[in-house]
Amino acid sequence: MWIGIDAGGTFTDVVGYDQNTGRLHVLKTASTPAEPARAILSGISELLTLAGCDSRSVERVHHGTTLATNALLQGRLARTGMVTTRGFKDVLDIARQRRPHLFDLKIAKPDPVVPRSLRMEVSERLDERGNIVEPLSAADLDAAIDRLRTANCEALAICLLHAYANPAHEQAIHNRIRERWPDALVCTSNDVLNEMREYERFATTVVNAGLLPVVGNYLNELHSGVRALGIDREPHIMQSNGGTASARRVAEHPVSTFVSGPAAGVIGAQQLGARLAMPALLTLDMGGTSTDVCVVNNAQAAMQNERTIAGLPLRVRALAIHTVGAGGGSIGWIDEGGLLKVGPQSAAADPGPAAYGRGGTEATVTDANLVLGRLAPDMPLAGQLEPSLHAAERALASLGAPLGLDAVETAAGLLRIVHTNMAGALRVVTVERGHDPRDFALFPFGGAGPLHAAELAAQLGIDRIVVPPRPGLASALGLVMADARADFGQTVALELDATDAAETLKGAFDELRSRANDWLQAEGHAREAAQFRYFADMRYVGQSFELSVAVANPASLATNALASDFHAAHEQLNGYASPDHATEVVTLRVSAIVPNVNALHVLDAVGRATTSQGREAGPPASAKRRPVWFEESGTVSAAVTERGTLQTGDQAHGPAVIHQMDATTLVPPGHLVTVDALGNLVLERR
């Protein structure tokens, strides 16, 4: 049994794949945000009972978590101290001159993770090539350690100037702290982010340090709980890069998990797109709190090297996922100017939308869908909650009253606004990055994605939508299908026309490959089972930002071919290239990936579990109809179908609503829906 657990803000999804029987077992339970491990462990226990499976047969537990993100956003990091080069303690305050809103004079800078009083300077200095200009002062170091220990720091970050070029001083400080303060939680910038740019490197390292006890304690609790269930396997955690790593490694690098949950769904989409020979997908993951979107092109999810969270630039290799505060639980409100708005505030799991009947009184997107007939008033929400249509109508009427709107008009307004917000997010990852959204199929998942996909596709001119068999459980399924992965980077800062540039780059790639091999050994993976991918972050000399260019084979690397690939990438993103301008490689990267042998089997199992068997394909039987609101037609009579009654080859014309335990798919008028060989619903405009 392989188990995937996606712990979201509203629900925790648990999926188990039984390799012996080829069967898939799924369940959805309410999250417990105050004690996230509790919902996870009870979910695993319920799943094993549901499957009739002994805990000793569990071979792998993969988990996606939002713990690190929530801790940073809510300011729940540990009390963190910092050791840095004399004269550089204020790097965290100085930051960059970039402004998130150019004309807002009252922008509040994010509070530094480490207060100035806990930043200790030591005398030492390296130049940009790693040569020692000034040796490390042992007296300064001991005094700094004493002050940080007296200040009751819970974690320490070591951030020295140019440590990416030579880790010797950072390692010496780390070793000395271990001697004098054995139980201290410590990380070095060289280990967390071995790249140039002091502010980004320092910011990423101190966040990692601040998360060490937070994430470490959680993972210890999770591991202990898994063992108490009789599972003798260490949990593996989904990272931002779309691959898993052992809880032990993630506890040392918690900054690697900031899009852990959303990454899993994208990986599932990537696997399915490759299987369907549909390499260009635009993923839409709409859950209870937010919507996450990402581009999958040529069967590979887009990657990025930096993302901003809570105003802090975190340089971590990650899937290029863009998030907006638009989910089923997003709350509608009226601003000071009398305009209707939606989100980013969310009703979350407790009390949840008014429709949940748990005491929530604020109108949400879920309430709007229920009142407009898009969700069934007589079917459980998320497979377990009886909807309260009256409570939803009351909440919407209350919200719309100041604007002279009734419940239905308010509900329609909320959906138009949330669709505009989500369409904007989709344009960020496509149009703003050099892609035409019309070249992609929309791949909606999450509990609410298929409910909103068709209207979003219409806004962007997308003609095809692919709804996976278990959209509400897609992230948990992606966890079961995820590969093991680690990424390694090293700044080289080398112009391509430099003497022996190709040989220098090959040597740096060899060093990164060696680090990747060390990771494989530590994680228990055979080297021959791994695949390696190589990248060069490049720019024109004088530019401030880089583009990542794939390198097919470092052993046969040619600088002219590398430059040509960079020019092409620059033109696609920016609309122009400058082939006559000098080009440089700033950072090299190596990704080590151990493919998951179960991925294709899981896809087959999902399709079998979602479609019925034993009858000829044709139009599905529609015993029920109900009035449903659509953006393009208003309220019309729509056929209502249970997805479990469909099988491969079935077709139906909209308007229609297709129900299942974990999600609802909306088929607008003028659309044809077909069930493909893997159980996906394919919607096309006709």
XYZ file of C-alpha atoms in Angstrom:
686
model
C 0.000 0.000 0.000
C 1.195 3.482 -0.964
C -0.594 6.322 0.822
C -0.848 10.004 -0.150
C -2.131 12.643 2.284
C -2.914 16.210 1.267
C -3.630 18.340 4.342
C -5.401 21.492 3.182
C -6.895 24.355 5.112
C -10.429 22.928 4.892
C -10.153 19.200 4.176
C -7.541 16.482 4.524
C -7.589 14.023 1.620
C -6.195 10.508 1.987
C -5.612 8.128 -0.930
C -4.249 4.585 -0.800
C -3.059 2.517 -3.779
C -2.903 -1.233 -3.197
C -0.191 -2.644 -5.449
C -1.377 -6.225 -4.962
C -4.978 -5.677 -6.053
C -4.525 -2.566 -8.207
C -7.364 -0.924 -6.262
C -7.608 2.650 -5.114
C -9.095 3.655 -1.741
C -10.025 7.267 -0.972
C -11.504 9.342 1.810
C -11.937 13.007 2.703
C -12.028 14.266 6.277
C -12.175 17.691 7.926
C -8.768 19.236 8.640
C -7.732 20.087 12.191
C -5.684 23.290 11.686
C -4.750 23.566 15.369
C -3.368 19.997 15.336
C -2.785 19.075 11.671
C -1.273 15.684 12.475
C -4.478 14.571 14.192
C -6.590 14.618 11.023
C -3.779 12.952 9.079
C -3.303 10.067 11.485
C -7.015 9.447 11.916
C -7.371 9.567 8.122
C -4.647 6.941 7.642
C -6.306 4.725 10.256
C -9.722 5.077 8.588
C -8.247 4.359 5.167
C -6.568 1.156 6.335
C -9.839 0.006 7.881
C -11.727 0.918 4.712
C -9.250 -1.024 2.591
C -9.108 -3.988 4.981
C -5.348 -3.554 4.943
C -2.795 -4.305 7.642
C -0.594 -1.368 8.623
C 2.519 -3.505 8.111
C 1.766 -3.623 4.371
C 2.201 0.154 4.015
C 5.320 0.685 1.927
C 5.292 4.458 1.488
C 3.537 7.454 3.071
C 3.710 10.677 1.030
C 2.458 13.888 2.617
C 1.800 17.409 1.341
C 1.604 20.168 3.939
C 0.972 23.904 4.227
C 2.589 24.122 7.662
C 5.654 26.141 6.605
C 3.568 28.607 4.585
C 1.076 29.116 7.394
C 3.821 29.548 10.002
C 5.507 32.305 7.963
C 2.267 34.076 7.049
C 1.054 33.988 10.656
C 4.403 35.001 12.161
C 4.812 31.744 14.087
C 8.531 31.239 13.449
C 10.918 30.333 16.235
C 13.038 32.945 18.023
C 15.969 33.041 15.629
C 19.510 34.379 15.955
C 21.974 35.155 13.193
C 25.758 35.203 12.807
C 27.032 37.309 9.920
C 30.079 39.138 8.560
C 30.974 42.338 10.385
C 29.256 45.253 8.699
C 26.435 43.202 7.172
C 23.926 42.766 9.991
C 21.560 45.258 8.358
C 21.236 43.440 5.024
C 17.867 42.075 6.183
C 16.601 45.629 6.785
C 18.095 47.277 3.704
C 16.677 44.554 1.422
C 15.969 45.762 -2.145
C 14.669 49.005 -3.588
C 11.891 47.239 -5.500
C 8.390 48.305 -4.427
C 5.389 45.965 -4.746
C 3.114 48.982 -5.387
C 4.913 51.830 -7.095
C 2.633 54.711 -6.041
C 1.723 53.561 -2.526
C 3.731 55.704 -0.104
C 2.574 53.768 2.956
C 3.886 50.330 2.070
C 4.938 48.501 5.224
C 8.120 46.502 4.850
C 7.933 42.961 6.204
C 9.348 42.520 9.682
C 12.741 40.774 9.510
C 12.649 37.202 10.780
C 15.643 38.017 13.006
C 15.393 41.205 15.104
C 18.468 43.432 14.927
C 19.389 42.680 18.549
C 19.838 38.996 17.649
C 22.132 39.563 14.653
C 25.739 39.027 15.754
C 28.659 40.212 13.659
C 32.027 38.468 13.530
C 35.250 39.627 11.930
C 35.932 37.622 8.757
C 35.913 38.347 5.023
C 35.970 36.473 1.722
C 36.107 38.012 -1.729
C 33.640 37.123 -4.479
C 35.795 34.179 -5.598
C 36.030 32.734 -2.091
C 39.563 33.859 -1.295
C 40.118 34.668 2.364
C 40.664 38.402 2.820
C 40.361 38.356 6.624
C 40.462 35.193 8.767
C 37.611 34.293 11.099
C 37.971 35.761 14.595
C 37.562 33.021 17.214
C 37.062 35.603 19.985
C 34.239 37.332 18.060
C 32.606 33.990 17.373
C 32.637 32.789 20.982
C 31.230 36.118 22.160
C 28.449 35.904 19.545
C 27.535 32.360 20.581
C 27.372 33.368 24.246
C 25.095 36.321 23.506
C 22.718 34.277 21.357
C 22.525 31.526 23.943
C 21.848 34.036 26.716
C 19.074 35.539 24.540
C 17.306 32.133 24.505
C 17.362 31.699 20.751
C 15.588 28.581 19.503
C 17.375 28.435 16.136
C 20.458 29.972 14.516
C 21.261 31.048 10.951
C 24.857 31.477 9.749
C 25.002 33.969 6.855
C 28.403 35.181 5.718
C 29.407 37.341 2.788
C 30.345 35.292 -0.331
C 29.893 31.976 1.504
C 28.557 30.491 -1.756
C 32.100 30.728 -3.150
C 33.808 29.166 -0.112
C 31.942 27.514 2.790
C 35.005 27.237 5.060
C 34.125 30.030 7.508
C 30.461 29.060 7.760
C 31.433 25.469 8.441
C 33.922 26.570 11.082
C 31.219 28.607 12.825
C 28.803 25.684 12.613
C 31.363 23.333 14.148
C 32.134 25.775 16.966
C 28.439 26.173 17.797
C 28.136 22.390 17.925
C 31.035 22.260 20.417
C 29.718 24.964 22.728
C 25.949 24.545 22.220
C 25.335 20.923 21.191
C 21.531 21.021 21.149
C 21.234 24.228 19.080
C 19.279 24.055 15.807
C 21.586 25.564 13.182
C 21.687 26.018 9.419
C 24.223 27.692 7.140
C 23.498 29.755 4.043
C 25.903 27.589 2.082
C 23.770 24.535 2.799
C 20.384 26.243 2.337
C 21.170 28.374 -0.739
C 24.581 28.094 -2.340
C 24.089 31.138 -4.580
C 25.037 34.814 -4.873
C 22.875 37.806 -3.838
C 23.283 38.449 -0.135
C 19.784 39.662 0.698
C 17.966 36.755 -0.929
C 20.420 34.236 0.510
C 20.246 35.708 4.009
C 16.425 36.001 3.909
C 15.990 32.405 2.750
C 18.417 31.083 5.349
C 16.886 32.880 8.328
C 13.403 31.708 7.315
C 14.733 28.162 7.083
C 16.244 28.539 10.554
C 13.028 29.951 11.987
C 11.128 26.949 10.635
C 13.528 24.308 11.972
C 11.776 23.737 15.323
C 8.284 24.391 13.913
C 8.470 21.900 11.062
C 10.851 19.583 12.894
C 8.483 19.146 15.839
C 5.552 18.553 13.491
C 7.407 15.942 11.457
C 8.581 14.201 14.624
C 4.981 14.092 15.847
C 3.839 12.780 12.468
C 6.550 10.127 12.334
C 5.780 8.999 15.882
C 2.078 8.840 15.067
C 2.716 6.797 11.929
C 4.840 4.363 13.946
C 2.086 4.131 16.579
C -0.264 2.978 13.804
C 2.121 0.099 13.147
C 3.649 1.577 9.968
C 7.391 1.012 9.978
C 8.185 3.585 7.283
C 9.451 7.134 7.519
C 6.998 9.625 5.938
C 8.163 11.362 2.785
C 7.190 14.985 2.280
C 6.274 16.726 -0.956
C 8.622 19.633 -1.672
C 8.084 22.789 -3.692
C 10.024 21.257 -6.595
C 7.345 18.614 -7.158
C 9.316 15.711 -5.689
C 9.356 13.988 -2.332
C 12.144 13.638 0.220
C 12.395 11.935 3.573
C 10.980 13.705 6.623
C 14.530 13.678 7.981
C 15.868 15.772 5.080
C 12.859 18.081 4.989
C 13.251 18.751 8.727
C 16.689 20.186 7.876
C 15.404 22.149 4.854
C 11.820 23.147 5.733
C 12.027 26.137 3.386
C 11.713 23.587 0.552
C 8.025 22.929 1.329
C 6.293 26.248 0.653
C 4.063 24.960 -2.175
C 4.083 21.369 -0.971
C 0.337 20.707 -1.280
C -0.333 22.551 -4.566
C 2.775 20.972 -6.124
C 1.288 17.493 -5.744
C -1.743 18.293 -7.892
C 0.452 19.742 -10.638
C 2.569 16.584 -10.635
C -0.568 14.484 -11.011
C -1.608 16.653 -13.980
C 1.855 16.309 -15.487
C 1.668 12.512 -15.244
C -1.813 12.379 -16.742
C -0.962 14.810 -19.538
C 1.991 12.655 -20.568
C -0.213 9.541 -20.548
C -2.868 11.248 -22.707
C -0.275 12.630 -25.154
C -1.620 16.042 -24.128
C 1.603 17.813 -23.116
C 0.211 21.366 -22.848
C -2.004 21.774 -19.778
C -3.010 24.752 -17.705
C -3.713 23.498 -14.187
C -6.437 25.048 -12.038
C -6.494 23.853 -8.423
C -9.403 25.481 -6.608
C -9.905 24.372 -3.029
C -11.592 25.826 -0.002
C -9.206 28.735 0.588
C -7.287 29.539 -2.588
C -6.765 28.792 -6.271
C -3.371 27.660 -7.577
C -2.510 27.728 -11.273
C 0.509 26.455 -13.206
C 1.643 25.749 -16.765
C 2.579 22.221 -17.846
C 4.314 22.461 -21.220
C 5.908 19.580 -23.100
C 4.767 17.354 -20.215
C 6.944 19.322 -17.758
C 5.642 21.718 -15.141
C 7.120 25.212 -15.289
C 9.751 25.919 -12.631
C 11.005 29.047 -10.900
C 13.885 29.814 -8.570
C 12.281 32.419 -6.331
C 8.877 33.258 -4.906
C 7.770 35.958 -2.496
C 5.866 34.915 0.631
C 4.887 37.386 3.361
C 6.963 39.988 1.508
C 10.160 37.922 1.733
C 12.042 36.624 -1.331
C 12.629 32.909 -0.870
C 15.057 31.464 -3.393
C 14.080 27.814 -3.624
C 13.697 25.662 -6.729
C 9.923 25.298 -7.062
C 7.082 24.704 -9.461
C 5.980 28.042 -10.935
C 2.614 28.049 -9.170
C 0.681 31.307 -8.869
C -1.843 31.592 -6.050
C -4.838 33.861 -5.489
C -7.200 33.980 -2.529
C -10.180 32.516 -4.377
C -11.673 29.290 -3.043
C -14.998 27.783 -2.142
C -14.727 29.316 1.302
C -13.720 32.798 0.073
C -15.911 35.381 1.787
C -17.897 38.055 -0.026
C -17.747 41.606 1.381
C -18.435 45.218 0.488
C -15.568 47.717 0.477
C -15.650 51.345 1.625
C -16.682 52.479 -1.834
C -19.686 50.161 -1.912
C -18.164 47.616 -4.308
C -18.745 43.891 -3.922
C -15.489 41.954 -3.360
C -14.532 38.293 -2.817
C -11.656 37.024 -0.641
C -8.901 36.623 0.192
C -10.468 36.040 3.622
C -11.820 32.505 3.925
C -14.356 30.765 6.132
C -11.908 27.801 6.184
C -12.976 24.505 7.779
C -14.428 25.937 10.962
C -17.073 27.276 10.823
C -16.876 27.067 7.034
C -19.405 28.522 4.561
C -22.935 29.175 5.787
C -24.035 26.220 3.648
C -22.098 23.865 5.934
C -24.597 24.510 8.720
C -21.836 24.869 11.308
C -22.639 28.397 12.400
C -21.024 30.327 9.563
C -22.938 33.495 8.677
C -20.777 35.175 6.014
C -21.607 34.525 2.359
C -19.004 32.549 0.416
C -18.453 31.197 -3.087
C -19.804 27.809 -1.961
C -23.003 29.462 -0.765
C -23.349 31.175 -4.148
C -22.960 27.888 -6.015
C -25.577 26.224 -3.817
C -28.157 28.997 -4.235
C -27.633 29.049 -8.022
C -28.267 25.298 -8.303
C -24.701 24.472 -9.316
C -24.332 22.424 -6.132
C -27.149 20.027 -5.256
C -29.199 20.978 -2.191
C -29.856 17.281 -1.498
C -26.303 15.937 -1.826
C -23.561 16.040 0.843
C -20.851 18.657 0.380
C -17.375 17.071 0.145
C -19.046 13.715 0.628
C -20.001 14.269 4.256
C -21.697 17.611 5.037
C -25.435 18.069 4.550
C -25.918 21.449 2.815
C -28.150 24.112 4.314
C -29.770 25.995 1.434
C -31.685 28.238 3.828
C -28.498 29.323 5.645
C -26.779 30.048 2.318
C -29.711 32.142 1.065
C -29.826 34.080 4.338
C -26.092 34.863 4.204
C -26.259 36.029 0.576
C -29.370 38.122 1.134
C -27.707 39.807 4.099
C -24.588 40.595 2.049
C -26.541 41.968 -0.911
C -29.120 44.001 1.019
C -27.021 47.219 1.237
C -26.601 47.072 -2.555
C -30.283 46.360 -3.258
C -29.544 42.803 -4.428
C -31.436 39.642 -3.547
C -29.742 36.316 -2.749
C -29.632 35.116 -6.377
C -28.298 38.414 -7.736
C -25.652 38.521 -5.001
C -24.624 34.929 -5.728
C -24.231 35.663 -9.447
C -22.174 38.740 -8.595
C -19.848 36.772 -6.324
C -19.189 34.224 -9.066
C -18.462 36.882 -11.693
C -15.950 38.511 -9.362
C -14.209 35.302 -8.357
C -14.013 34.245 -12.023
C -12.336 37.542 -12.882
C -9.821 37.018 -10.073
C -8.993 33.497 -11.226
C -8.777 34.464 -14.893
C -6.241 37.096 -13.877
C -4.147 34.408 -12.187
C -4.258 32.252 -15.319
C -3.072 35.201 -17.414
C -0.130 35.707 -15.058
C 1.258 32.212 -15.782
C 0.491 32.332 -19.505
C 0.300 35.738 -21.225
C 2.769 37.407 -18.849
C 5.275 34.568 -19.384
C 5.105 34.404 -23.155
C 2.395 31.736 -23.582
C -0.939 31.878 -25.397
C -3.597 30.294 -23.134
C -5.481 29.118 -26.239
C -2.653 26.647 -26.885
C -3.468 24.777 -23.662
C -6.167 22.497 -22.331
C -7.532 23.591 -18.954
C -7.048 20.952 -16.261
C -9.269 21.771 -13.270
C -9.105 19.937 -9.963
C -9.562 20.558 -6.277
C -13.005 20.420 -4.728
C -14.232 23.478 -6.664
C -12.104 23.565 -9.846
C -14.463 21.661 -12.206
C -17.380 23.785 -11.010
C -15.801 26.968 -12.385
C -13.565 25.710 -15.201
C -15.876 26.192 -18.184
C -16.557 29.858 -17.483
C -12.848 30.537 -16.973
C -11.999 28.724 -20.212
C -14.512 30.896 -22.053
C -12.864 34.066 -20.726
C -9.449 32.918 -21.956
C -10.542 31.419 -25.280
C -9.641 27.853 -24.230
C -11.645 25.232 -26.149
C -10.832 22.046 -24.225
C -11.188 21.150 -20.551
C -9.986 17.865 -19.037
C -11.505 16.986 -15.656
C -9.620 14.097 -13.989
C -11.535 11.180 -12.447
C -11.021 12.301 -8.840
C -10.609 16.096 -9.057
C -11.208 16.766 -5.365
C -8.498 14.274 -4.459
C -6.032 15.163 -7.225
C -3.322 16.467 -4.902
C -3.453 13.338 -2.738
C -3.318 11.224 -5.904
C -0.383 13.300 -7.142
C 1.409 12.475 -3.904
C 0.993 8.753 -4.539
C 2.401 9.259 -8.054
C 5.215 11.671 -7.110
C 8.881 10.981 -7.810
C 11.639 11.484 -5.261
C 13.618 14.610 -6.122
C 16.327 16.987 -4.942
C 17.789 20.107 -6.589
C 21.293 21.485 -6.211
C 22.687 24.842 -7.320
C 26.045 26.591 -7.430
C 26.942 30.133 -8.505
C 29.710 30.243 -11.120
C 29.387 33.819 -12.521
C 31.184 33.034 -15.798
C 31.027 34.789 -19.169
C 30.579 32.329 -22.037
C 33.449 33.820 -24.040
C 35.892 33.320 -21.148
C 38.875 31.046 -21.700
C 38.002 27.383 -21.011
C 34.410 28.338 -20.182
C 33.056 24.970 -21.334
C 35.538 23.025 -19.194
C 34.834 25.199 -16.162
C 31.095 24.597 -16.539
C 31.609 20.857 -16.951
C 33.689 20.753 -13.770
C 31.004 22.650 -11.827
C 28.329 20.272 -13.124
C 30.475 17.338 -11.960
C 30.605 18.802 -8.442
C 26.830 19.239 -8.383
C 26.357 15.697 -9.674
C 28.547 14.484 -6.817
C 26.316 16.296 -4.299
C 23.280 14.719 -5.949
C 24.845 11.268 -5.623
C 25.456 11.902 -1.925
C 21.757 12.743 -1.537
C 20.718 9.563 -3.344
C 22.862 7.494 -1.008
C 21.560 9.254 2.115
C 17.937 8.756 0.989
C 18.470 5.092 0.177
C 18.034 5.357 -3.606
C 20.140 3.427 -6.098
C 22.168 5.742 -8.337
C 21.260 3.760 -11.438
C 17.559 4.378 -10.711
C 17.981 8.160 -10.868
C 17.556 10.548 -13.747
C 19.492 13.800 -13.869
C 18.494 17.116 -15.403
C 20.836 20.028 -15.897
C 20.153 23.758 -16.126
C 22.088 27.002 -16.494
C 20.702 30.309 -15.182
C 21.865 32.846 -17.758
C 21.633 36.545 -18.591
C 23.144 39.208 -20.774
C 26.076 40.888 -19.062
C 24.682 43.855 -17.164
C 21.217 42.403 -16.586
C 19.942 41.825 -13.052
C 17.842 38.692 -13.602
C 18.441 35.300 -15.152
C 16.564 32.801 -17.298
C 16.941 29.087 -16.721
C 18.055 27.144 -19.802
C 18.069 23.344 -20.004
C 21.411 21.665 -20.713
C 20.963 18.304 -22.435
C 24.342 16.766 -21.625
C 27.072 18.587 -19.680
C 29.708 16.167 -20.957
C 29.260 17.511 -24.501
C 28.428 21.082 -23.508
C 29.112 23.668 -26.226
C 29.037 27.338 -25.249
C 27.710 28.510 -28.627
C 24.738 26.127 -28.431
C 24.059 27.209 -24.840
C 24.095 30.872 -25.892
C 21.711 30.130 -28.760
C 19.240 28.410 -26.415
C 19.392 31.414 -24.080
C 18.680 33.880 -26.909
C 15.609 31.841 -27.899
C 14.326 31.695 -24.301
C 14.901 35.433 -23.850
C 12.963 36.227 -27.024
C 10.011 34.045 -26.025
C 9.692 35.679 -22.611
C 10.643 39.278 -23.414
C 9.914 39.611 -27.121
C 13.492 40.280 -28.181
C 17.009 38.851 -28.092
C 20.495 40.430 -28.420
C 22.759 37.779 -29.967
C 25.665 40.230 -30.283
C 25.644 41.060 -26.576
C 27.966 39.215 -24.157
C 26.256 36.387 -22.255
C 27.089 34.906 -18.875
C 26.147 31.887 -16.784
C 25.330 32.916 -13.229
C 24.233 29.657 -11.578
C 24.279 25.993 -12.564
C 21.660 23.522 -11.346
C 21.282 19.765 -11.216
C 18.047 17.926 -10.451
C 18.191 14.312 -9.269
C 14.910 12.458 -9.852
C 13.992 8.899 -8.882
C 10.882 7.993 -10.931
C 7.872 6.488 -9.173
C 7.251 3.018 -10.609
C 3.594 3.142 -9.518
C 2.537 6.322 -11.358
C 0.973 4.748 -14.464
C -0.689 1.981 -12.440
C -2.312 4.595 -10.215
C -3.714 6.436 -13.256
C -5.266 3.198 -14.501
C -6.717 2.461 -11.063
C -8.282 5.920 -10.832
C -9.990 5.498 -14.195
C -11.340 2.052 -13.302
C -12.671 3.266 -9.955
C -14.517 6.256 -11.424
C -16.382 4.776 -14.410
C -19.039 2.071 -14.480
C -18.600 -1.179 -16.376
C -20.696 -3.580 -18.416
C -22.905 -1.520 -20.765
C -22.577 0.047 -24.193
C -21.386 3.597 -24.372
C -23.845 6.313 -25.256
C -25.698 9.252 -23.751
C -25.832 8.837 -19.960
C -29.199 8.295 -18.348
C -30.425 11.550 -16.783
C -33.293 10.819 -14.452
C -33.148 14.260 -12.859
C -33.094 17.854 -13.970
C -32.870 21.080 -11.984
C -32.527 24.806 -12.652
C -28.865 25.867 -12.775
C -27.325 29.305 -13.336
C -24.646 29.646 -16.039
C -22.748 32.837 -16.851
C -23.608 32.760 -20.556
C -27.278 31.762 -20.313
C -28.545 32.611 -16.850
C -30.746 30.003 -15.166
C -31.776 27.063 -17.374
C -32.898 23.467 -16.842
C -29.859 21.174 -16.683
C -29.533 17.392 -16.726
C -28.079 15.919 -13.518
C -25.838 12.848 -13.751
C -23.852 10.785 -11.268
C -20.280 10.364 -12.482
C -20.168 6.809 -11.178
C -22.803 5.816 -13.764
C -20.626 6.936 -16.695
C -18.250 4.788 -18.670
C -15.707 5.181 -21.437
C -17.199 6.665 -24.591
C -20.269 8.223 -22.995
C -21.195 11.658 -24.361
C -23.639 14.367 -23.334
C -24.463 17.913 -24.373
C -24.752 20.757 -21.895
C -26.370 22.176 -19.934
C -25.542 19.435 -17.458
C -24.215 18.873 -13.961
C -22.101 15.821 -13.135
C -21.891 14.920 -9.442
C -19.403 12.830 -7.521
C -18.294 12.584 -3.892
C -15.314 14.935 -4.133
C -16.352 17.500 -6.766
C -19.056 18.726 -9.148
C -18.447 19.340 -12.862
C -20.474 21.986 -14.663
C -21.136 21.550 -18.416
C -22.530 24.816 -19.868
C -24.835 25.068 -22.882
C -22.964 24.647 -26.140
C -20.468 22.162 -24.673
C -20.020 18.453 -25.368
C -18.629 16.235 -22.618
C -16.997 12.879 -23.418
C -15.619 10.205 -21.076
C -12.174 9.155 -22.317
C -10.363 5.833 -21.860
C -8.871 6.857 -18.501
C -12.167 8.079 -17.067
C -11.496 11.798 -17.628
C -14.320 14.129 -18.581
C -13.306 16.042 -21.714
C -15.384 19.195 -22.291
C -15.258 20.886 -25.689
C -17.093 23.923 -27.001
C -19.305 23.078 -29.978
